[in-house]
Amino acid sequence: MSRSPRQKTALILGITGQDGSYLAELLLAKGYAVHGVVRRASMFNRSRIEHLRSGTGRNRLTLHYSDLTDHTSLRRIVQKVAPREVYHLAGQSHVGLSFEIPEVTSEENATATLALLEILRDLPYAVKFYHAASSELFGAPRTAPQNETTPVNPVNPYGCAKAFAAQMCRVYRQAYGLFAVNGIAYNHESPRRGENFVTRKISLGAARIRAGQQKEIVLGNLDAKRDWGWAPEFVEAMWLALQADEPRDYILATGRATSVRDFAAAAFAELGMKLKFSGKGRAETARRTDTGAVVLRVDPKFYRPVESTTLLGDARLARKALGWKAATIGPAVARQMARADFAALKA
Ligand code: GDD
C-alpha cells in the first residue's frame, strides 16, 4: 500500500455516468491522472467517456473493474491507485425506480458509501472525499429555499439512502477528521442525461417529433417543479469543494424552480413548436399550435407514489466559500438540451 497519496490523482466512482464523464473531462484538462471504476457487464456502457479514451490525456485515464457491492475489490483499487481525491458519483440514481428496487438502491447508495468511508478511514494518508448527496434528502421540506441547515425529511427510498450516506460522511468527518464533503446537488442536466429522466425524455422526444420520427411523448406529473441546472457547471463545484481548506457540505443549485410543463414548453419552442396545453392533472395534453397534433400526453403510470415538494436550493454558501454560481437555469437548460438532441439527430 502506498504511504502517501499521488498528487493530482483522482478516483471517480460513476465515471461512465453524466456527472462522472464531465468530471473526468475537467480533471484531465487540469492535468490530473484520472482513474475510473466501471462495472463489468456483458454490454459496454461507456459511450459518455469513449471520446476521452482517444483524446489528448488518454494516457492519464485508467479504468478499473469493480462494483459498488464488492467492497474488497474497491479497497484493492483505492490502495493501488492511492488517489488524493475520491469522487463518489455512482449508484442507483432514479428516484421513481427506487420505489421498485428499494433494497438495491439502499445497498448502492447507502451501504456502499459507508464501505467507501471505511476504506478511506484506513488509508495511511489524508484523502479528500466528495459524496454526491442530493436535494432528495429534504423530500418534503417545511421551508423553501433549502440550505445546508434545513432538516432532512426524505419521502422515497432513494432520499432515505442518500440521507443515511450524507449523515455518515458528517460522522466520519467529525469522528475521524476525514475530509468528506457532501455536495447536496439539485437536479442538473445535459444532453448526456439518461433517457428515463424527465428532462432528457422531453428534449429527445421533442427532437424526434420535430424530425418526424416520433408522434408524442408521455409524461407523469406536469405540475412538479424542479431546480434545474447544467451538469458541466456542477462538476466544477465538485472539484472546487475538494480544493477548499475545510471539508463542508454545500447546496449546489440554481435557486429557481421550473415546472415540468414549462420545461417542455421551452424545449419544444426551441425547435419551432409552440404548445397549447389543455385538460388538467392526469388528463392533460398539449397540441402543437402549427399542426394541431397532440404531441404530449399525461399517463398516470408515470406519477410517483409520493412526490417530493418545493425542492429549491439556496447555494449562497457555495458562492461565498467556493466562488461558484450556476449560470444555466431551467428553461435555458431545456433549450440547450433540445438543440443538442436535434443536432445529433440531424447528424
Ligand atoms: N423520470 C420522470 N419521467 N419524471 C417525470 C415524468 C416522467 O415521465 N413526468 C413527470 N416527471 C416528474 C417527476 O415526478 C419529478 O417530479 C420530476 O419530473 C423530475 O424527475 P426526474 O427527472 O426523474 O428527476 P428527480 O428530480 O426525481 O431526481 C433527479 O434529481 C435528483 C436531485 O434533485 C435525479 O438526478 C436524482 O438522482 C437526483 O438526486
CSV table of C-alpha atoms and ligand atoms in Angstrom, one decimal:
chain,number,residue,atom,x,y,z
A,1,MET,CA,0.0,0.0,0.0
A,2,SER,CA,1.3,3.5,-0.8
A,3,ARG,CA,2.1,5.5,2.4
A,4,SER,CA,1.2,8.8,0.7
A,5,PRO,CA,-1.2,9.9,-2.0
A,6,ARG,CA,-0.2,10.5,-5.6
A,7,GLN,CA,-0.7,14.2,-6.1
A,8,LYS,CA,-3.2,15.2,-8.8
A,9,THR,CA,-4.6,11.7,-8.9
A,10,ALA,CA,-8.3,11.3,-8.7
A,11,LEU,CA,-10.6,8.2,-8.5
A,12,ILE,CA,-14.1,8.6,-9.8
A,13,LEU,CA,-16.8,6.1,-9.0
A,14,GLY,CA,-19.6,6.5,-11.6
A,15,ILE,CA,-17.2,7.7,-14.4
A,16,THR,CA,-19.5,6.4,-17.1
A,17,GLY,CA,-22.4,8.5,-15.9
A,18,GLN,CA,-23.4,12.0,-16.8
A,19,ASP,CA,-21.5,13.7,-14.0
A,20,GLY,CA,-18.6,11.3,-14.0
A,21,SER,CA,-17.9,11.9,-17.6
A,22,TYR,CA,-17.9,15.7,-17.3
A,23,LEU,CA,-15.8,15.5,-14.2
A,24,ALA,CA,-13.3,13.2,-15.9
A,25,GLU,CA,-13.0,15.8,-18.8
A,26,LEU,CA,-12.5,18.6,-16.3
A,27,LEU,CA,-9.8,16.8,-14.3
A,28,LEU,CA,-7.9,15.6,-17.4
A,29,ALA,CA,-7.9,19.2,-18.7
A,30,LYS,CA,-6.4,20.2,-15.3
A,31,GLY,CA,-3.6,17.6,-15.8
A,32,TYR,CA,-4.9,15.0,-13.3
A,33,ALA,CA,-4.3,11.3,-13.6
A,34,VAL,CA,-7.9,10.1,-13.6
A,35,HIS,CA,-8.9,6.6,-12.5
A,36,GLY,CA,-12.5,5.4,-13.0
A,37,VAL,CA,-14.4,2.4,-11.6
A,38,VAL,CA,-16.5,0.6,-14.2
A,39,ARG,CA,-18.9,-2.2,-13.8
A,40,ARG,CA,-18.2,-5.4,-15.6
A,41,ALA,CA,-21.2,-6.0,-17.9
A,42,SER,CA,-21.8,-8.1,-21.0
A,43,MET,CA,-22.5,-5.0,-23.0
A,44,PHE,CA,-20.2,-2.0,-22.9
A,45,ASN,CA,-21.8,1.1,-21.4
A,46,ARG,CA,-19.1,3.6,-22.0
A,47,SER,CA,-20.5,5.9,-24.6
A,48,ARG,CA,-20.1,9.0,-22.4
A,49,ILE,CA,-16.3,8.5,-22.0
A,50,GLU,CA,-15.4,6.9,-25.3
A,51,HIS,CA,-14.1,10.3,-26.6
A,52,LEU,CA,-11.8,10.5,-23.6
A,53,ARG,CA,-10.2,7.2,-24.4
A,54,SER,CA,-8.8,8.6,-27.7
A,55,GLY,CA,-8.3,12.3,-26.8
A,56,THR,CA,-5.2,14.1,-25.5
A,57,GLY,CA,-5.0,13.0,-21.9
A,58,ARG,CA,-5.9,9.4,-22.7
A,59,ASN,CA,-2.6,8.2,-21.2
A,60,ARG,CA,-3.8,9.7,-17.9
A,61,LEU,CA,-7.1,7.8,-17.9
A,62,THR,CA,-7.3,4.3,-16.4
A,63,LEU,CA,-10.4,2.2,-15.9
A,64,HIS,CA,-10.7,-0.5,-13.2
A,65,TYR,CA,-13.4,-3.1,-12.9
A,66,SER,CA,-15.4,-3.3,-9.7
A,67,ASP,CA,-18.9,-2.9,-8.4
A,68,LEU,CA,-20.3,-0.9,-5.5
A,69,THR,CA,-21.3,-4.1,-3.8
A,70,ASP,CA,-17.8,-5.6,-4.0
A,71,HIS,CA,-16.1,-3.8,-1.1
A,72,THR,CA,-12.9,-5.9,-1.2
A,73,SER,CA,-12.1,-5.0,-4.8
A,74,LEU,CA,-12.9,-1.4,-4.1
A,75,ARG,CA,-10.4,-1.4,-1.3
A,76,ARG,CA,-7.8,-3.0,-3.5
A,77,ILE,CA,-8.3,-0.4,-6.2
A,78,VAL,CA,-8.1,2.5,-3.7
A,79,GLN,CA,-4.9,1.1,-2.2
A,80,LYS,CA,-3.3,0.6,-5.7
A,81,VAL,CA,-4.3,3.9,-7.1
A,82,ALA,CA,-3.5,5.9,-3.9
A,83,PRO,CA,-5.7,8.8,-5.0
A,84,ARG,CA,-5.6,12.3,-3.4
A,85,GLU,CA,-9.2,12.9,-4.3
A,86,VAL,CA,-12.1,10.4,-4.5
A,87,TYR,CA,-15.4,11.4,-6.1
A,88,HIS,CA,-18.3,9.1,-5.3
A,89,LEU,CA,-20.9,9.7,-8.0
A,90,ALA,CA,-22.1,6.1,-8.5
A,91,GLY,CA,-25.2,4.3,-7.6
A,92,GLN,CA,-28.9,3.9,-8.4
A,93,SER,CA,-29.9,7.5,-9.3
A,94,HIS,CA,-33.5,7.2,-10.4
A,95,VAL,CA,-36.0,8.3,-7.7
A,96,GLY,CA,-39.1,6.7,-9.3
A,97,LEU,CA,-37.3,3.4,-9.7
A,98,SER,CA,-36.2,3.4,-6.1
A,99,PHE,CA,-39.8,2.6,-5.2
A,100,GLU,CA,-39.5,-0.6,-7.3
A,101,ILE,CA,-36.0,-1.6,-6.1
A,102,PRO,CA,-35.5,-0.1,-2.7
A,103,GLU,CA,-33.0,-2.7,-1.5
A,104,VAL,CA,-30.6,-2.3,-4.4
A,105,THR,CA,-31.0,1.5,-4.0
A,106,SER,CA,-30.1,1.2,-0.4
A,107,GLU,CA,-27.1,-1.1,-1.0
A,108,GLU,CA,-25.6,1.0,-3.7
A,109,ASN,CA,-26.4,4.5,-2.3
A,110,ALA,CA,-26.2,3.9,1.5
A,111,THR,CA,-24.1,0.8,2.4
A,112,ALA,CA,-21.6,1.3,-0.4
A,113,THR,CA,-20.9,4.8,0.7
A,114,LEU,CA,-20.3,3.6,4.2
A,115,ALA,CA,-18.0,0.9,2.9
A,116,LEU,CA,-16.0,3.6,1.0
A,117,LEU,CA,-15.8,5.7,4.1
A,118,GLU,CA,-14.4,2.7,6.0
A,119,ILE,CA,-11.8,2.1,3.2
A,120,LEU,CA,-10.7,5.7,3.3
A,121,ARG,CA,-10.6,5.8,7.0
A,122,ASP,CA,-7.9,3.1,6.9
A,123,LEU,CA,-5.6,4.8,4.5
A,124,PRO,CA,-2.3,5.9,6.0
A,125,TYR,CA,-2.6,9.4,4.4
A,126,ALA,CA,-5.2,12.1,4.2
A,127,VAL,CA,-7.6,11.7,1.3
A,128,LYS,CA,-10.4,14.0,0.1
A,129,PHE,CA,-13.8,12.5,-0.5
A,130,TYR,CA,-16.7,14.0,-2.4
A,131,HIS,CA,-20.1,12.4,-1.9
A,132,ALA,CA,-22.9,13.1,-4.4
A,133,ALA,CA,-25.7,13.8,-1.9
A,134,SER,CA,-29.0,15.1,-3.2
A,135,SER,CA,-31.8,17.6,-2.7
A,136,GLU,CA,-33.9,14.4,-2.2
A,137,LEU,CA,-32.6,14.4,1.4
A,138,PHE,CA,-35.1,17.2,2.0
A,139,GLY,CA,-38.1,15.3,0.4
A,140,ALA,CA,-40.9,17.4,1.7
A,141,PRO,CA,-39.2,20.3,3.4
A,142,ARG,CA,-41.1,22.8,5.5
A,143,THR,CA,-39.1,25.7,4.2
A,144,ALA,CA,-38.0,26.9,0.7
A,145,PRO,CA,-35.4,27.5,-0.4
A,146,GLN,CA,-33.4,24.9,1.5
A,147,ASN,CA,-29.9,25.5,2.8
A,148,GLU,CA,-27.2,23.3,4.5
A,149,THR,CA,-29.1,23.5,7.8
A,150,THR,CA,-32.5,22.5,6.6
A,151,PRO,CA,-33.8,19.4,8.4
A,152,VAL,CA,-33.8,16.2,6.3
A,153,ASN,CA,-37.2,14.7,5.5
A,154,PRO,CA,-36.9,12.2,2.6
A,155,VAL,CA,-40.0,10.8,1.0
A,156,ASN,CA,-38.7,8.0,-1.1
A,157,PRO,CA,-36.2,5.1,-0.8
A,158,TYR,CA,-33.6,7.0,-2.8
A,159,GLY,CA,-33.8,10.0,-0.5
A,160,CYS,CA,-33.6,7.8,2.6
A,161,ALA,CA,-30.4,6.1,1.3
A,162,LYS,CA,-28.8,9.4,0.4
A,163,ALA,CA,-29.8,10.8,3.8
A,164,PHE,CA,-28.0,7.9,5.6
A,165,ALA,CA,-24.9,8.3,3.4
A,166,ALA,CA,-24.7,12.1,3.8
A,167,GLN,CA,-25.0,11.8,7.6
A,168,MET,CA,-22.3,9.1,7.7
A,169,CYS,CA,-20.0,11.5,5.8
A,170,ARG,CA,-20.6,14.0,8.6
A,171,VAL,CA,-20.0,11.4,11.2
A,172,TYR,CA,-16.6,10.3,9.6
A,173,ARG,CA,-15.7,14.0,9.3
A,174,GLN,CA,-16.3,14.6,13.0
A,175,ALA,CA,-15.1,11.3,14.4
A,176,TYR,CA,-12.0,10.7,12.3
A,177,GLY,CA,-11.2,14.0,10.8
A,178,LEU,CA,-11.8,12.7,7.3
A,179,PHE,CA,-12.0,15.4,4.6
A,180,ALA,CA,-15.5,14.3,3.5
A,181,VAL,CA,-17.8,16.7,1.6
A,182,ASN,CA,-21.5,16.3,0.8
A,183,GLY,CA,-22.5,18.1,-2.4
A,184,ILE,CA,-26.2,18.5,-1.9
A,185,ALA,CA,-27.0,18.8,-5.5
A,186,TYR,CA,-30.3,19.7,-7.1
A,187,ASN,CA,-31.2,18.4,-10.5
A,188,HIS,CA,-28.5,19.1,-13.1
A,189,GLU,CA,-29.0,18.0,-16.7
A,190,SER,CA,-27.3,17.9,-20.0
A,191,PRO,CA,-27.5,16.0,-23.4
A,192,ARG,CA,-25.7,13.2,-21.5
A,193,ARG,CA,-28.6,12.7,-19.2
A,194,GLY,CA,-30.2,9.2,-19.2
A,195,GLU,CA,-33.4,8.9,-21.2
A,196,ASN,CA,-35.6,7.9,-18.3
A,197,PHE,CA,-35.1,11.3,-16.6
A,198,VAL,CA,-37.8,13.8,-17.4
A,199,THR,CA,-35.6,16.4,-19.0
A,200,ARG,CA,-34.0,14.1,-21.5
A,201,LYS,CA,-37.3,12.3,-22.2
A,202,ILE,CA,-38.6,15.8,-23.2
A,203,SER,CA,-35.6,17.0,-25.1
A,204,LEU,CA,-35.1,13.8,-27.1
A,205,GLY,CA,-38.9,13.4,-27.6
A,206,ALA,CA,-39.2,17.0,-28.9
A,207,ALA,CA,-36.2,16.5,-31.3
A,208,ARG,CA,-37.7,13.2,-32.6
A,209,ILE,CA,-41.1,14.8,-33.1
A,210,ARG,CA,-39.6,17.7,-34.9
A,211,ALA,CA,-37.7,15.2,-37.1
A,212,GLY,CA,-40.9,13.2,-37.8
A,213,GLN,CA,-39.5,10.1,-36.0
A,214,GLN,CA,-42.0,10.1,-33.1
A,215,LYS,CA,-45.6,11.2,-32.6
A,216,GLU,CA,-45.8,12.1,-28.9
A,217,ILE,CA,-44.2,11.9,-25.5
A,218,VAL,CA,-46.0,10.6,-22.5
A,219,LEU,CA,-45.2,12.0,-19.1
A,220,GLY,CA,-46.3,12.0,-15.5
A,221,ASN,CA,-46.8,14.9,-13.2
A,222,LEU,CA,-46.5,18.2,-15.2
A,223,ASP,CA,-47.0,20.3,-12.1
A,224,ALA,CA,-43.9,19.0,-10.4
A,225,LYS,CA,-41.3,21.7,-10.1
A,226,ARG,CA,-37.5,21.3,-10.0
A,227,ASP,CA,-34.5,23.5,-9.6
A,228,TRP,CA,-32.8,22.5,-12.9
A,229,GLY,CA,-29.1,23.4,-13.6
A,230,TRP,CA,-26.4,22.5,-16.1
A,231,ALA,CA,-24.3,19.4,-15.2
A,232,PRO,CA,-20.9,20.7,-16.6
A,233,GLU,CA,-21.2,23.7,-14.2
A,234,PHE,CA,-22.0,21.3,-11.3
A,235,VAL,CA,-18.8,19.2,-11.7
A,236,GLU,CA,-16.8,22.5,-11.4
A,237,ALA,CA,-18.3,22.9,-7.9
A,238,MET,CA,-17.4,19.3,-7.0
A,239,TRP,CA,-13.8,19.9,-7.8
A,240,LEU,CA,-13.8,23.3,-6.0
A,241,ALA,CA,-15.3,21.7,-2.9
A,242,LEU,CA,-12.3,19.4,-2.6
A,243,GLN,CA,-9.8,22.3,-3.1
A,244,ALA,CA,-11.2,24.3,-0.1
A,245,ASP,CA,-9.3,24.4,3.1
A,246,GLU,CA,-12.0,22.8,5.2
A,247,PRO,CA,-14.5,19.9,4.4
A,248,ARG,CA,-18.1,21.2,4.4
A,249,ASP,CA,-21.4,20.4,2.9
A,250,TYR,CA,-22.7,22.6,0.1
A,251,ILE,CA,-26.0,23.2,-1.5
A,252,LEU,CA,-25.5,23.1,-5.3
A,253,ALA,CA,-28.5,24.7,-7.0
A,254,THR,CA,-29.7,27.5,-9.3
A,255,GLY,CA,-32.2,28.9,-6.9
A,256,ARG,CA,-35.0,28.9,-9.5
A,257,ALA,CA,-37.7,26.3,-9.9
A,258,THR,CA,-39.4,25.5,-13.2
A,259,SER,CA,-42.4,23.1,-13.7
A,260,VAL,CA,-42.2,20.1,-16.0
A,261,ARG,CA,-44.8,21.8,-18.2
A,262,ASP,CA,-42.7,24.9,-18.6
A,263,PHE,CA,-39.6,22.9,-19.2
A,264,ALA,CA,-41.4,21.0,-22.0
A,265,ALA,CA,-42.8,24.2,-23.5
A,266,ALA,CA,-39.3,25.7,-23.7
A,267,ALA,CA,-37.8,22.6,-25.3
A,268,PHE,CA,-40.5,22.4,-28.0
A,269,ALA,CA,-40.4,26.2,-28.6
A,270,GLU,CA,-36.6,26.0,-29.2
A,271,LEU,CA,-37.4,23.6,-32.1
A,272,GLY,CA,-40.1,25.8,-33.5
A,273,MET,CA,-43.1,24.1,-32.0
A,274,LYS,CA,-45.4,26.2,-29.8
A,275,LEU,CA,-47.5,24.1,-27.4
A,276,LYS,CA,-51.1,24.7,-26.3
A,277,PHE,CA,-51.9,22.8,-23.1
A,278,SER,CA,-55.5,21.7,-22.2
A,279,GLY,CA,-57.2,19.5,-19.6
A,280,LYS,CA,-56.0,19.1,-16.1
A,281,GLY,CA,-53.8,16.9,-14.0
A,282,ARG,CA,-53.8,13.3,-15.1
A,283,ALA,CA,-55.8,14.1,-18.2
A,284,GLU,CA,-53.7,17.0,-19.5
A,285,THR,CA,-52.5,17.1,-23.1
A,286,ALA,CA,-50.6,19.5,-25.3
A,287,ARG,CA,-51.0,20.2,-29.0
A,288,ARG,CA,-48.7,21.9,-31.5
A,289,THR,CA,-50.3,25.2,-32.5
A,290,ASP,CA,-49.0,24.9,-36.1
A,291,THR,CA,-50.3,21.4,-36.9
A,292,GLY,CA,-52.9,20.8,-34.1
A,293,ALA,CA,-51.4,17.4,-33.4
A,294,VAL,CA,-51.3,16.1,-29.8
A,295,VAL,CA,-47.6,15.8,-29.0
A,296,LEU,CA,-47.6,15.5,-25.2
A,297,ARG,CA,-49.9,13.4,-23.0
A,298,VAL,CA,-50.0,12.6,-19.4
A,299,ASP,CA,-50.2,9.0,-18.2
A,300,PRO,CA,-50.8,8.4,-14.5
A,301,LYS,CA,-48.4,5.4,-14.7
A,302,PHE,CA,-45.5,7.9,-14.6
A,303,TYR,CA,-46.8,9.5,-11.4
A,304,ARG,CA,-44.8,8.6,-8.3
A,305,PRO,CA,-46.4,7.1,-5.1
A,306,VAL,CA,-45.2,10.2,-3.3
A,307,GLU,CA,-43.9,13.3,-4.9
A,308,SER,CA,-41.1,15.5,-3.4
A,309,THR,CA,-42.2,19.0,-3.0
A,310,THR,CA,-40.8,22.5,-3.3
A,311,LEU,CA,-37.2,21.4,-3.9
A,312,LEU,CA,-35.5,24.8,-4.3
A,313,GLY,CA,-31.9,25.4,-3.3
A,314,ASP,CA,-30.1,28.3,-1.7
A,315,ALA,CA,-26.5,28.0,-2.9
A,316,ARG,CA,-25.1,31.1,-1.2
A,317,LEU,CA,-22.5,29.2,0.8
A,318,ALA,CA,-21.1,27.6,-2.4
A,319,ARG,CA,-20.9,31.1,-3.9
A,320,LYS,CA,-19.2,32.6,-0.8
A,321,ALA,CA,-16.8,29.8,0.0
A,322,LEU,CA,-16.1,28.4,-3.5
A,323,GLY,CA,-16.9,31.3,-5.8
A,324,TRP,CA,-19.3,29.0,-7.6
A,325,LYS,CA,-22.7,30.1,-9.1
A,326,ALA,CA,-25.0,28.3,-11.5
A,327,ALA,CA,-25.4,30.2,-14.8
A,328,THR,CA,-27.6,28.0,-16.9
A,329,ILE,CA,-31.0,27.7,-15.4
A,330,GLY,CA,-34.4,25.9,-16.0
A,331,PRO,CA,-35.7,27.0,-19.5
A,332,ALA,CA,-32.2,27.7,-20.7
A,333,VAL,CA,-31.3,24.1,-19.8
A,334,ALA,CA,-34.3,22.9,-21.8
A,335,ARG,CA,-33.4,24.9,-24.8
A,336,GLN,CA,-29.8,23.7,-24.9
A,337,MET,CA,-30.8,20.1,-24.5
A,338,ALA,CA,-33.4,20.3,-27.2
A,339,ARG,CA,-30.9,21.9,-29.6
A,340,ALA,CA,-28.2,19.4,-28.9
A,341,ASP,CA,-30.6,16.4,-29.3
A,342,PHE,CA,-31.9,17.8,-32.6
A,343,ALA,CA,-28.4,18.5,-33.9
A,344,ALA,CA,-27.4,14.9,-33.0
A,345,LEU,CA,-30.4,13.5,-34.8
A,346,LYS,CA,-29.6,15.5,-37.9
A,347,ALA,CA,-26.0,14.4,-37.8
B,1,GDD,N1,-38.5,10.4,-14.7
B,1,GDD,C1,-39.7,11.0,-15.0
B,1,GDD,N2,-40.4,10.6,-16.1
B,1,GDD,N3,-40.1,12.0,-14.2
B,1,GDD,C2,-41.3,12.6,-14.6
B,1,GDD,C3,-42.1,12.2,-15.7
B,1,GDD,C4,-41.6,11.1,-16.5
B,1,GDD,O1,-42.2,10.7,-17.4
B,1,GDD,N4,-43.1,13.0,-15.8
B,1,GDD,C5,-43.1,13.9,-14.8
B,1,GDD,N5,-42.0,13.7,-14.0
B,1,GDD,C6,-41.5,14.4,-12.8
B,1,GDD,C7,-41.2,13.6,-11.6
B,1,GDD,O2,-42.4,13.2,-10.9
B,1,GDD,C8,-40.3,14.5,-10.8
B,1,GDD,O3,-41.1,15.4,-10.1
B,1,GDD,C9,-39.6,15.4,-11.9
B,1,GDD,O4,-40.3,15.1,-13.1
B,1,GDD,C10,-38.2,15.1,-12.1
B,1,GDD,O5,-38.0,13.7,-12.2
B,1,GDD,P1,-36.6,13.1,-12.7
B,1,GDD,O6,-36.1,13.7,-13.9
B,1,GDD,O7,-36.7,11.6,-12.7
B,1,GDD,O8,-35.6,13.6,-11.5
B,1,GDD,P2,-35.7,13.6,-10.0
B,1,GDD,O9,-36.0,15.0,-9.5
B,1,GDD,O10,-36.6,12.6,-9.5
B,1,GDD,O11,-34.2,13.2,-9.5
B,1,GDD,C11,-33.0,13.7,-10.1
B,1,GDD,O12,-32.6,14.8,-9.3
B,1,GDD,C12,-32.1,14.5,-8.0
B,1,GDD,C13,-31.6,15.8,-7.4
B,1,GDD,O13,-32.6,16.6,-7.1
B,1,GDD,C14,-32.0,12.6,-10.1
B,1,GDD,O14,-30.9,13.0,-10.9
B,1,GDD,C15,-31.5,12.2,-8.7
B,1,GDD,O15,-30.5,11.2,-8.8
B,1,GDD,C16,-31.0,13.4,-8.0
B,1,GDD,O16,-30.6,13.1,-6.8
